[in-house]
mmCIF file of C-alpha atoms in Angstrom:
data_model
loop_
_atom_site.group_PDB
_atom_site.id
_atom_site.type_symbol
_atom_site.label_atom_id
_atom_site.label_comp_id
_atom_site.label_asym_id
_atom_site.label_seq_id
_atom_site.Cartn_x
_atom_site.Cartn_y
_atom_site.Cartn_z
ATOM 1 C CA GLN A 1 -9.857 -28.743 8.755
ATOM 2 C CA VAL A 2 -10.064 -25.366 7.069
ATOM 3 C CA GLN A 3 -12.490 -22.852 8.520
ATOM 4 C CA LEU A 4 -13.748 -19.780 6.682
ATOM 5 C CA VAL A 5 -15.725 -16.889 8.125
ATOM 6 C CA GLU A 6 -17.211 -14.142 5.984
ATOM 7 C CA SER A 7 -17.960 -10.651 7.229
ATOM 8 C CA GLY A 8 -18.813 -7.219 5.908
ATOM 9 C CA GLY A 9 -22.118 -7.775 4.167
ATOM 10 C CA GLY A 10 -24.929 -5.279 4.434
ATOM 11 C CA LEU A 11 -27.319 -2.979 2.633
ATOM 12 C CA VAL A 12 -26.148 -0.601 -0.079
ATOM 13 C CA GLN A 13 -27.850 1.485 -2.737
ATOM 14 C CA THR A 14 -27.588 0.831 -6.456
ATOM 15 C CA GLY A 15 -24.290 2.147 -7.755
ATOM 16 C CA GLY A 16 -22.652 1.953 -4.352
ATOM 17 C CA SER A 17 -19.708 -0.053 -3.087
ATOM 18 C CA LEU A 18 -19.210 -2.681 -0.435
ATOM 19 C CA SER A 19 -16.370 -4.932 0.642
ATOM 20 C CA VAL A 20 -16.721 -8.376 2.145
ATOM 21 C CA SER A 21 -13.947 -10.305 3.851
ATOM 22 C CA CYS A 22 -13.118 -13.945 4.397
ATOM 23 C CA ALA A 23 -10.957 -14.982 7.338
ATOM 24 C CA VAL A 24 -9.358 -18.400 6.920
ATOM 25 C CA SER A 25 -7.959 -20.606 9.671
ATOM 26 C CA GLY A 26 -7.155 -24.197 10.512
ATOM 27 C CA GLY A 27 -5.319 -25.143 7.354
ATOM 28 C CA THR A 28 -2.575 -24.141 4.968
ATOM 29 C CA PHE A 29 -4.064 -20.909 3.701
ATOM 30 C CA THR A 30 -1.189 -20.128 1.397
ATOM 31 C CA LYS A 31 -1.745 -23.386 -0.503
ATOM 32 C CA SER A 32 -5.409 -22.674 -1.227
ATOM 33 C CA THR A 33 -7.182 -20.954 -4.046
ATOM 34 C CA ILE A 34 -10.045 -18.993 -2.514
ATOM 35 C CA GLY A 35 -13.249 -18.457 -4.413
ATOM 36 C CA TRP A 36 -16.287 -16.289 -3.896
ATOM 37 C CA PHE A 37 -19.757 -17.541 -4.748
ATOM 38 C CA ARG A 38 -23.233 -16.120 -4.276
ATOM 39 C CA GLN A 39 -26.665 -17.599 -3.953
ATOM 40 C CA THR A 40 -30.241 -16.383 -3.997
ATOM 41 C CA PRO A 41 -33.276 -18.403 -2.873
ATOM 42 C CA GLY A 42 -34.229 -21.123 -5.290
ATOM 43 C CA LYS A 43 -31.081 -20.802 -7.368
ATOM 44 C CA GLU A 44 -27.811 -22.681 -7.480
ATOM 45 C CA ARG A 45 -24.674 -21.241 -5.991
ATOM 46 C CA GLU A 46 -23.040 -19.023 -8.620
ATOM 47 C CA PHE A 47 -19.326 -18.429 -9.098
ATOM 48 C CA VAL A 48 -18.235 -14.811 -8.659
ATOM 49 C CA ALA A 49 -14.449 -14.638 -8.453
ATOM 50 C CA ALA A 50 -11.357 -16.507 -7.306
ATOM 51 C CA ILE A 51 -7.746 -15.802 -6.457
ATOM 52 C CA SER A 52 -4.739 -18.099 -6.631
ATOM 53 C CA ARG A 53 -2.731 -19.138 -3.596
ATOM 54 C CA GLY A 54 -0.105 -16.462 -4.108
ATOM 55 C CA GLY A 55 -2.549 -13.804 -5.207
ATOM 56 C CA GLY A 56 -0.967 -13.365 -8.600
ATOM 57 C CA ARG A 57 -3.844 -14.744 -10.614
ATOM 58 C CA THR A 58 -7.523 -13.864 -10.449
ATOM 59 C CA TYR A 59 -10.584 -14.651 -12.521
ATOM 60 C CA TYR A 60 -14.127 -13.408 -12.513
ATOM 61 C CA ALA A 61 -17.582 -14.229 -13.712
ATOM 62 C CA ASP A 62 -18.550 -12.104 -16.710
ATOM 63 C CA SER A 63 -21.394 -10.579 -14.702
ATOM 64 C CA VAL A 64 -18.997 -8.924 -12.246
ATOM 65 C CA LYS A 65 -15.905 -8.345 -14.378
ATOM 66 C CA GLY A 66 -14.783 -4.739 -14.135
ATOM 67 C CA ARG A 67 -16.916 -4.095 -11.052
ATOM 68 C CA PHE A 68 -15.571 -6.568 -8.472
ATOM 69 C CA THR A 69 -11.997 -7.071 -7.326
ATOM 70 C CA VAL A 70 -10.698 -10.013 -5.336
ATOM 71 C CA SER A 71 -7.501 -9.751 -3.295
ATOM 72 C CA ARG A 72 -5.786 -11.569 -0.474
ATOM 73 C CA ASP A 73 -3.427 -10.870 2.403
ATOM 74 C CA ASN A 74 -1.531 -14.057 3.166
ATOM 75 C CA ALA A 75 0.055 -12.526 6.258
ATOM 76 C CA GLN A 76 -3.413 -11.953 7.732
ATOM 77 C CA ASN A 77 -5.002 -15.115 6.268
ATOM 78 C CA LYS A 78 -7.732 -13.017 4.685
ATOM 79 C CA VAL A 79 -9.342 -12.660 1.294
ATOM 80 C CA TYR A 80 -11.356 -9.650 0.226
ATOM 81 C CA LEU A 81 -14.027 -9.003 -2.373
ATOM 82 C CA GLN A 82 -14.384 -5.340 -3.214
ATOM 83 C CA MET A 83 -17.682 -4.703 -5.002
ATOM 84 C CA SER A 84 -18.397 -1.487 -6.873
ATOM 85 C CA PHE A 85 -21.181 -0.183 -9.115
ATOM 86 C CA LEU A 86 -23.502 -2.596 -7.388
ATOM 87 C CA LYS A 87 -26.794 -3.566 -8.984
ATOM 88 C CA PRO A 88 -29.972 -5.015 -7.480
ATOM 89 C CA GLU A 89 -29.158 -8.312 -9.205
ATOM 90 C CA ASP A 90 -25.997 -8.548 -7.077
ATOM 91 C CA THR A 91 -28.232 -9.114 -4.053
ATOM 92 C CA ALA A 92 -27.387 -12.527 -2.614
ATOM 93 C CA VAL A 93 -25.710 -14.396 0.181
ATOM 94 C CA TYR A 94 -21.990 -14.321 -0.551
ATOM 95 C CA TYR A 95 -19.806 -17.277 0.382
ATOM 96 C CA CYS A 96 -16.063 -17.814 0.333
ATOM 97 C CA ALA A 97 -14.670 -21.263 -0.268
ATOM 98 C CA ALA A 98 -11.293 -22.995 -0.451
ATOM 99 C CA THR A 99 -9.825 -25.443 -2.929
ATOM 100 C CA THR A 100 -6.365 -26.711 -3.726
ATOM 101 C CA THR A 101 -6.930 -26.466 -7.488
ATOM 102 C CA TYR A 102 -6.823 -23.152 -9.323
ATOM 103 C CA GLY A 103 -9.359 -22.495 -12.054
ATOM 104 C CA ARG A 104 -12.456 -24.089 -10.619
ATOM 105 C CA THR A 105 -15.747 -22.250 -11.093
ATOM 106 C CA LEU A 106 -18.201 -24.877 -9.913
ATOM 107 C CA ALA A 107 -19.190 -25.080 -6.264
ATOM 108 C CA VAL A 108 -18.599 -28.825 -6.259
ATOM 109 C CA GLY A 109 -14.920 -28.146 -6.862
ATOM 110 C CA TYR A 110 -14.451 -26.419 -3.510
ATOM 111 C CA ASP A 111 -13.806 -28.348 -0.341
ATOM 112 C CA TYR A 112 -14.480 -25.899 2.484
ATOM 113 C CA TRP A 113 -17.100 -23.185 2.849
ATOM 114 C CA GLY A 114 -17.967 -20.294 5.087
ATOM 115 C CA GLN A 115 -21.437 -19.635 6.442
ATOM 116 C CA GLY A 116 -22.134 -16.726 4.106
ATOM 117 C CA THR A 117 -22.869 -13.038 4.470
ATOM 118 C CA GLN A 118 -25.893 -11.206 3.077
ATOM 119 C CA VAL A 119 -25.419 -8.426 0.553
ATOM 120 C CA THR A 120 -28.514 -6.454 -0.376
ATOM 121 C CA VAL A 121 -28.550 -3.792 -3.093
ATOM 122 C CA SER A 122 -31.576 -1.540 -3.020
ATOM 123 C CA SER A 123 -32.950 0.009 -6.201
#
C-alpha cells in the first residue's frame, strides 16, 4: 500500500512563489510516476504536472507550463512542485498521486492519493 502525504501549502500573494512537497512511503517509490492534481469546490480534479519514475521526464498542463516545476528526490522518497508567478486561479487543494504508468493526465489513472494541501493565492 502506497501512502502519500502532501505538505507546504499556504497563502501567497499574486505573483509570488510557493513549493509543495509529497512524501511517499509503503511502496516502490522508484517504480511510480507521481502526478500533481488540484481541485476547487464543485469542479473535477484537474491535472497539473507529473514526473516519471526516474525523474527524467516531466509534463505539465498548459495552464501551468513555464510557471510550475515538478521534481523528485528518489533518495528521500519525495516529489516537489515549485510554483511561481502564482495567480488567483491557481487557488485549490493540491494533491499528489501515484501510478505505474507514465503519461496519464486523468485522475482515474492514478491508484494512490494523498489527503491534499490548500494553496490560496490572494489578489
